[in-house]
Coordinates of C-alpha atoms and ligand atoms in Angstrom, one line a residue:
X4 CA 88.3 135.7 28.3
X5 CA 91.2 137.9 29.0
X6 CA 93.2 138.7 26.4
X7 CA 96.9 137.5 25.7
X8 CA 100.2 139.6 26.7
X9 CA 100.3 142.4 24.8
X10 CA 103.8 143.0 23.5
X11 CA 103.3 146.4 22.9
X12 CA 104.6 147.6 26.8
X13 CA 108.0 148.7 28.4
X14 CA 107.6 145.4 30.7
X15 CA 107.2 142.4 31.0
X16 CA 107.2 139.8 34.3
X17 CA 109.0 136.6 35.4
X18 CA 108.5 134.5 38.5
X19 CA 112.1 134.9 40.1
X20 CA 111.1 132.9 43.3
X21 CA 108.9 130.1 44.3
X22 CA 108.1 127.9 47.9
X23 CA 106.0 125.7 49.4
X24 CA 104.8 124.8 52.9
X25 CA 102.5 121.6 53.9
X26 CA 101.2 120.9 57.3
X27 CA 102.8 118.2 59.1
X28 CA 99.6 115.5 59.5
X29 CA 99.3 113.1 56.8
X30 CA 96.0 111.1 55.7
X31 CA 96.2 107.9 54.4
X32 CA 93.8 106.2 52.1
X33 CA 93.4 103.6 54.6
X34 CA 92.7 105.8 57.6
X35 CA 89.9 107.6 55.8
X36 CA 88.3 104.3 55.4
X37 CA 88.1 104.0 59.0
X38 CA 85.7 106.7 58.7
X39 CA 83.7 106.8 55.9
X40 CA 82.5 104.1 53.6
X41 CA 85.2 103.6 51.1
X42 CA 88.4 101.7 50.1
X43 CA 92.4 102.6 49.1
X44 CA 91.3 101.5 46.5
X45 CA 88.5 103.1 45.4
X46 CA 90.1 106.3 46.1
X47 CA 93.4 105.3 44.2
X48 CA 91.1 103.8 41.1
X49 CA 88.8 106.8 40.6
X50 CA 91.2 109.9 41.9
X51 CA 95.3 108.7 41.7
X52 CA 95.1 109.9 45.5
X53 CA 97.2 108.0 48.1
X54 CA 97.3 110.5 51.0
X55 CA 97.1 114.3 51.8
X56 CA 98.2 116.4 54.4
X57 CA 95.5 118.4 57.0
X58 CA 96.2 121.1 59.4
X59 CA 95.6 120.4 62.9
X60 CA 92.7 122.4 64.3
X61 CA 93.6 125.9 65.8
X62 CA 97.3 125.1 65.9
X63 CA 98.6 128.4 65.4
X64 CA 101.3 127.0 62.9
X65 CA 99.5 125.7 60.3
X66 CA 96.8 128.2 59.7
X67 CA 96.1 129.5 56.3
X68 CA 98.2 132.3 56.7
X69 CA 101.4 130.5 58.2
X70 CA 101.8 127.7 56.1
X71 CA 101.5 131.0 53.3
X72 CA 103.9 132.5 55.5
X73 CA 106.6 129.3 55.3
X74 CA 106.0 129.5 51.6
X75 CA 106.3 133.5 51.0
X76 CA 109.8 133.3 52.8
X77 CA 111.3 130.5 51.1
X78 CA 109.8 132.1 47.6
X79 CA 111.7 135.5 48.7
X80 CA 114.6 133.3 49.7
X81 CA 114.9 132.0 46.0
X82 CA 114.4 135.2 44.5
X83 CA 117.1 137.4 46.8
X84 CA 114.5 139.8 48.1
X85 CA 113.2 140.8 51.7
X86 CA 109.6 141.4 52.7
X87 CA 109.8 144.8 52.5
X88 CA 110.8 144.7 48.6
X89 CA 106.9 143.6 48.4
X90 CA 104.7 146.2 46.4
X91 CA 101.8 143.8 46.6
X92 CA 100.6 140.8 48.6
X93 CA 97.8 138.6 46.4
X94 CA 96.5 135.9 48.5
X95 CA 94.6 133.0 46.5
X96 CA 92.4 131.3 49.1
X97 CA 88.4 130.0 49.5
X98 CA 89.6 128.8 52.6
X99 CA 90.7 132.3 55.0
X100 CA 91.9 132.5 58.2
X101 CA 89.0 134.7 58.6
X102 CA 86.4 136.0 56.0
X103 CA 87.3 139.7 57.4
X104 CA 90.1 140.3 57.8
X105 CA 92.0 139.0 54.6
X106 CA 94.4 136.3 54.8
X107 CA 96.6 138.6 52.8
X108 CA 96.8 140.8 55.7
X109 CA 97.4 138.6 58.5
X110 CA 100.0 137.2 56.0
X111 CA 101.4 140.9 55.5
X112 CA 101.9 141.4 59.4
X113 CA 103.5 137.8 59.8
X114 CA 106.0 139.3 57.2
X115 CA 106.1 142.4 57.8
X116 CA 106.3 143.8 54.3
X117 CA 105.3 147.3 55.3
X118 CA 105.0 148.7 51.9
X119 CA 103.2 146.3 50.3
X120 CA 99.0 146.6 49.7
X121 CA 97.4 143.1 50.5
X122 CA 94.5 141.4 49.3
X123 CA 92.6 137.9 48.7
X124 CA 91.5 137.0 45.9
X125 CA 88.7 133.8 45.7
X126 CA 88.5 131.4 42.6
X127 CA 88.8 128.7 44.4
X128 CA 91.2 126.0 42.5
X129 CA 92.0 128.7 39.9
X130 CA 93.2 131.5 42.3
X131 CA 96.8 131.3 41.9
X132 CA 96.8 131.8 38.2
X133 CA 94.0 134.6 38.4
X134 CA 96.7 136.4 41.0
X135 CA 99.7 135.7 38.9
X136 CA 97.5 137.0 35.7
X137 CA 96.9 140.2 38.1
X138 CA 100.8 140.2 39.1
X139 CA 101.7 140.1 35.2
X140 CA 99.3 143.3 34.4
X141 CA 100.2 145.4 37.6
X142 CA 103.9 145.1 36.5
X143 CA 103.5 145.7 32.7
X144 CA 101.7 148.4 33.3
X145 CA 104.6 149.8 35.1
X146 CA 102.9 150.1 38.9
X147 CA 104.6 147.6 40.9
X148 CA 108.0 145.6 40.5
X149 CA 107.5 142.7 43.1
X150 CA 104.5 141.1 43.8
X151 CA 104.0 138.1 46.3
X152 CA 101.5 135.8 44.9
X153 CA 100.2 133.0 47.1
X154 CA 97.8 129.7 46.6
X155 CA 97.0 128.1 49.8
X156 CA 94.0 126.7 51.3
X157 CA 92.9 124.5 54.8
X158 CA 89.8 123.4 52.9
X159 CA 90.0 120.7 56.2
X160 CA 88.3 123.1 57.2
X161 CA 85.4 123.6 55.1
X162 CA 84.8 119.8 54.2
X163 CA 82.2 117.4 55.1
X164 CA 84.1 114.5 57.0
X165 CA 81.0 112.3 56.6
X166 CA 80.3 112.5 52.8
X167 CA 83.1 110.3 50.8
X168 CA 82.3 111.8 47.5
X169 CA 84.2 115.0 48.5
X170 CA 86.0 114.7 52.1
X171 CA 88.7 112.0 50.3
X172 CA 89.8 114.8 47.5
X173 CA 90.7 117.5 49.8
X174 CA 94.0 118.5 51.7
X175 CA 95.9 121.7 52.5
X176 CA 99.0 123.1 51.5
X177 CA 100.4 126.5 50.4
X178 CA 102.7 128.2 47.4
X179 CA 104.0 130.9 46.7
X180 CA 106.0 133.3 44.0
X181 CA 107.7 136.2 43.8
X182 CA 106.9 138.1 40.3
X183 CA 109.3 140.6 39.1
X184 CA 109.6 143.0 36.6
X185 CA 111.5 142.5 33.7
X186 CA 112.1 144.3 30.4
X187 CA 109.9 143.1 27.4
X188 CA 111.9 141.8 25.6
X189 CA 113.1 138.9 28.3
X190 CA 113.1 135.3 26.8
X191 CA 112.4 134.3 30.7
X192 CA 109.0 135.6 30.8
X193 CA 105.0 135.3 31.2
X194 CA 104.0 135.2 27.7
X195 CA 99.9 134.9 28.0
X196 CA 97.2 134.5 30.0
X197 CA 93.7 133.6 29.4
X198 CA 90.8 133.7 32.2
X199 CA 87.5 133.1 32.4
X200 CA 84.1 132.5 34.7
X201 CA 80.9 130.9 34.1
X202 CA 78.8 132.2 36.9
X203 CA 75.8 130.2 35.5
X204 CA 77.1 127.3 37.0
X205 CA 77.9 128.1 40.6
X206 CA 76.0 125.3 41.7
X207 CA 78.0 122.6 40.7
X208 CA 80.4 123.5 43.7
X209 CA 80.5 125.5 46.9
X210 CA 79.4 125.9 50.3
X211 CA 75.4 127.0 50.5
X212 CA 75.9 128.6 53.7
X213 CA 78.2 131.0 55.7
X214 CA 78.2 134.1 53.6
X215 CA 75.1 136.8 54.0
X216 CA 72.6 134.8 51.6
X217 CA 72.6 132.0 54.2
X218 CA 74.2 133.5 57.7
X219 CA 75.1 130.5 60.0
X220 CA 72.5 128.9 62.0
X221 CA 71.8 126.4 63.8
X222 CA 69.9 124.7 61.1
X223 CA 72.4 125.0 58.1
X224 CA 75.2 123.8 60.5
X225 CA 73.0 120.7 61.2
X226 CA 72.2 120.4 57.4
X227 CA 76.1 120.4 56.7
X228 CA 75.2 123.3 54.3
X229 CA 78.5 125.0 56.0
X230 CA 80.6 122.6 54.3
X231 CA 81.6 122.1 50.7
X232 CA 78.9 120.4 48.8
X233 CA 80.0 118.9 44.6
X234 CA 78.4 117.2 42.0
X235 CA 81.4 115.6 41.4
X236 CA 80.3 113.5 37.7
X237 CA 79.0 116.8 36.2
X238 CA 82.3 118.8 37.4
X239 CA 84.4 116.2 36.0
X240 CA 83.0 116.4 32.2
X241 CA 83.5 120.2 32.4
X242 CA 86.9 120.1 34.0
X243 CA 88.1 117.9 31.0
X244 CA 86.9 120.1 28.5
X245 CA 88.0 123.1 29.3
X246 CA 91.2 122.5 30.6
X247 CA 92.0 120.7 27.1
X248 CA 90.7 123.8 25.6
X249 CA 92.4 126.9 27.5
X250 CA 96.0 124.3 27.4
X251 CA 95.1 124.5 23.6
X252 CA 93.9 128.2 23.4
X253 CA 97.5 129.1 25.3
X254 CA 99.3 126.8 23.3
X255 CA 97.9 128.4 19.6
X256 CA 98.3 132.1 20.9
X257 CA 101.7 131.8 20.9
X258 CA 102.2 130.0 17.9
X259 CA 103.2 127.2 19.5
X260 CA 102.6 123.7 19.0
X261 CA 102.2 120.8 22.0
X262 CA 105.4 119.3 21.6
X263 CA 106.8 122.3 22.0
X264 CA 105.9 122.4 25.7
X265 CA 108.5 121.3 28.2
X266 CA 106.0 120.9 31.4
X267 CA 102.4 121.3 31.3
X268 CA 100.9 122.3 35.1
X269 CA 97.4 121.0 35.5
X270 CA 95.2 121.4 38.5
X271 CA 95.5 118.6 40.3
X272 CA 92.0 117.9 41.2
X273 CA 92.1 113.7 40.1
X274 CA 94.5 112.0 37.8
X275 CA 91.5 110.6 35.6
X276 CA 90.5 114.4 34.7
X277 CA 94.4 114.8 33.9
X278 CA 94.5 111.7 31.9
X279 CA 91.5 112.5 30.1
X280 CA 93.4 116.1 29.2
X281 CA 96.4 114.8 28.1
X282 CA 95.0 112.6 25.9
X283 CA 92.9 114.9 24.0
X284 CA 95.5 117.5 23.6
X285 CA 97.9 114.4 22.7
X286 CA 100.2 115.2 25.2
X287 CA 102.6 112.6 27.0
X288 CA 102.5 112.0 30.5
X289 CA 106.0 111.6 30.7
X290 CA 105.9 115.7 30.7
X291 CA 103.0 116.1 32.9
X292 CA 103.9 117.2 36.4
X293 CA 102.1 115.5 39.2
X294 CA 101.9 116.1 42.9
X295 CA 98.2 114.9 43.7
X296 CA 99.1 111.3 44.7
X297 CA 100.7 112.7 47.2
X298 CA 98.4 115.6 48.7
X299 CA 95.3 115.5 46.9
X300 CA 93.2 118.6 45.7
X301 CA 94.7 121.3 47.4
X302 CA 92.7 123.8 45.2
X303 CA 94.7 127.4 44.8
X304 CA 98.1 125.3 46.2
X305 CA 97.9 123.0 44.1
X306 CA 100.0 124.7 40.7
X307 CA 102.5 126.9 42.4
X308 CA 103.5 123.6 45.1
X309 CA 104.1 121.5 41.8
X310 CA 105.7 124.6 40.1
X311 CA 108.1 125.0 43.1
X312 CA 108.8 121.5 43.8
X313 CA 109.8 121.1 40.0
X314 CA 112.0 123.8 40.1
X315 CA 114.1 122.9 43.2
X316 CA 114.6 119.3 42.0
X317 CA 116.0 120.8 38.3
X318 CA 113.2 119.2 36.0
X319 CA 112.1 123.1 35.4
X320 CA 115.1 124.5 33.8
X321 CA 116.0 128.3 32.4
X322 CA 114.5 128.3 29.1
X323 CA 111.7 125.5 29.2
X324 CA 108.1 126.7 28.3
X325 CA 105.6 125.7 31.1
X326 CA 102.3 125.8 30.8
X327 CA 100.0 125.9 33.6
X328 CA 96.2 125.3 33.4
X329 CA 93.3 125.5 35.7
X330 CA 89.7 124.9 36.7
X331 CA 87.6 125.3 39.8
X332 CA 84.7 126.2 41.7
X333 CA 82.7 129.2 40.0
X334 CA 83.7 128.0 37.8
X335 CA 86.4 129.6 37.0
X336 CA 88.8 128.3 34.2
X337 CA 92.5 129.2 32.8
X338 CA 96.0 128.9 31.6
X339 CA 99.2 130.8 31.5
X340 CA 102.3 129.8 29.5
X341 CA 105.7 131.0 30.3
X342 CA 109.3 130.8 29.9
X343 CA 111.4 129.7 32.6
Ligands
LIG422 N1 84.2 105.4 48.1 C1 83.5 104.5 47.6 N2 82.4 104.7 46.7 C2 82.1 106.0 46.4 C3 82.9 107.0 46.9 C4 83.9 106.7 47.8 N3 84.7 107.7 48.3 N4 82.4 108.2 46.4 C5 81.4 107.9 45.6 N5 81.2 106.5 45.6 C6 80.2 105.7 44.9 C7 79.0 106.5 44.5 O1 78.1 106.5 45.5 C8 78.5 105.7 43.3 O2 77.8 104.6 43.7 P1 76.5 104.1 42.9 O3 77.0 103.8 41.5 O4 76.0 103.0 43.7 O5 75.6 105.3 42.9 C9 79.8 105.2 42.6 O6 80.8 105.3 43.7 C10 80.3 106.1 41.4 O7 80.2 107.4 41.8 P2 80.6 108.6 40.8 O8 80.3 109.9 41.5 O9 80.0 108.3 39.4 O10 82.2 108.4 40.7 P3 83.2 109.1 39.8 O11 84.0 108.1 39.1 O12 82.6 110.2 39.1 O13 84.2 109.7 40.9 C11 84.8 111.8 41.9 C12 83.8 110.6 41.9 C13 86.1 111.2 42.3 C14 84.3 112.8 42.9 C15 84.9 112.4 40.5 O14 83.6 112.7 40.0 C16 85.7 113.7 40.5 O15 86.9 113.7 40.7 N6 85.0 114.8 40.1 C17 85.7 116.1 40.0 C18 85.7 116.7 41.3 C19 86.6 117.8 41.4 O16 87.6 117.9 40.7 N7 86.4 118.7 42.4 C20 87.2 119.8 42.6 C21 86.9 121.0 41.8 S1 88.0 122.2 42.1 C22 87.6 123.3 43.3 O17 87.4 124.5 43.0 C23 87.5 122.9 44.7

């Protein structure tokens, strides 16, 4: 685990911006049922999810890149800057335009934020806070000043549209922020963040082949072993546990208690595995932000849409602590608290 924001540099940063992009095509509940063997309510029961949106195959407009492209502008937008105020361009995606090049850079020439150094970065539902973790320590330690981070995913893409127990979680979507430097002593601020990985237990989640230890065939295409493959019961029990614990661990570094927190940030992977957090930390929903009924598990998307939709409709105001918390495929686990 990483450790907490030391307060002993010059700098500190602060997410001055934030946007959002979603492809136009919505899902319904009742549409997947036409083609696979499940209900609305089923799905609703077991995950909170009522629809989610999906890119259209090969439209040019809602690729990864461009729905991270809609985002990264209104994000800049929001915080005052152009594209070519960008020092660096981290791109949270297990879903790429392309595995070579990086999404970052196709994003980078959409933008043209000539200055900036791009890259991807892949922890799956966790990306976006292991790239705003990054964009926190590349600005305290004085080397950049803006830094685009970016969560999006077309896991469409990547799914199995004939096994229910993963195709009816998924959609696609994309956030953004804009980090900034800001002096240490700021009030508005990123005041910790804790990450960590668990490599032993890759195999509850991912995509067996596709990458060099299983090149596409002809075979693993026909075994589906190109698409994402879950043990959904045994990610579940893990996915309560630690989020409770790294929402704690963030909450106890900073001498904080839970009611202190204004707006707590989950993944939004299935309202059961929220429910179950809240509960254990003793947390009320009330202040528990939700956008999965409406787009599902849009893995790295998933925090910064909720994070930007909150702060354009005024429930995120200067001053509130926010904590966000993650989980996903690696697994990968962790939180960040910060002050609006
Ligand atoms: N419709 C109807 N029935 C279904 C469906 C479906 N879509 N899917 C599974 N079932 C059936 C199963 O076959 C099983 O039937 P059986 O009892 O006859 O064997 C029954 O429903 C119960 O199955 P469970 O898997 O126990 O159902 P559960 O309540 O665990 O819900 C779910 C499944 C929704 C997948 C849940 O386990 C979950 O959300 N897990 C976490 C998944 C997750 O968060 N993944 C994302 C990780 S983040 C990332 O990095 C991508």
């Amino acid at each position: 685990m990483t450790p907490s924001n030391s307060p002993t540099t010059l700098f500190a940063s602060r997410i001055s911006g934030t946007g959002s992009a979603f492809p136009e095509g919505r899902l319904t509940n009742q549409e997947l049922a036409v083609r696979v063997d499940t209900s609305d309510e089923w799905i609703r029961e077991r995950t909170g999810i009522s629809e989610r949106r999906i890119a259209k195959p090969g439209d040019p407009n809602e690729f990864n890149s461009s729905l991270g492209y809609r985002a990264a502008l209104k994000a800049l937008e929001m915080a005052g800057k152009r594209p070519e105020d960008i020092d660096q361009i981290l791109y949270a995606t297990c879903s790429p335009d392309t595995l070579v090049p990086s999404t970052a850079c196709w994003l980078q020439a959409k933008l043209g934020a000539k200055r900036a150094w791009a890259v991807d970065i892949n922890a799956a539902c966790s990306g976006f806070l292991y790239g705003l973790s990054m964009a926190d320590t590349f600005v305290r330690a004085g080397q950049s000043k803006t830094i685009l981070v970016v969560g999006a995913e077309v896991l469409s893409s990547f799914v199995n549209w004939e096994d229910r127990t993963s195709c009816i979680l998924f959609g696609d979507a994309a956030g953004a922020a804009i980090v900034e430097r800001t002096s240490s002593d700021s009030p508005q601020r990123i005041l910790s963040s804790h990450l960590h990985s668990d490599g032993t237990l890759t195999d509850l989640l991912g995509m067996p082949a596709g990458g060099s230890r299983s090149p596409v065939t002809a075979d693993t295409i026909a075994l589906k072993q190109n698409f994402l493959q879950m043990k959904g019961r045994e990610v579940f029990k893990v996915a309560v546990k630690t989020l409770a614990d790294f929402a704690q661990t963030a909450i106890e570094t900073n001498g904080f208690k839970a009611e202190d927190i204004d707006w707590f940030i989950p993944h939004q992977a299935n309202l059961r595995i929220i429910e179950a957090v809240a509960n254990r930390l003793d947390f009320p929903m009330e202040k528990v932000l939700l956008n999965v009924e409406r787009y599902g598990n849009t893995s790295a998307a998933t925090v910064p849409t909720m994070l930007d939709e909150a702060v354009r409709d005024g429930r995120i105001k200067p001053g509130h602590l926010v904590l966000l918390d993650v989980f996903g495929a690696g697994l990968t686990y962790g939180s960040i608290l910060m002050r609006w």
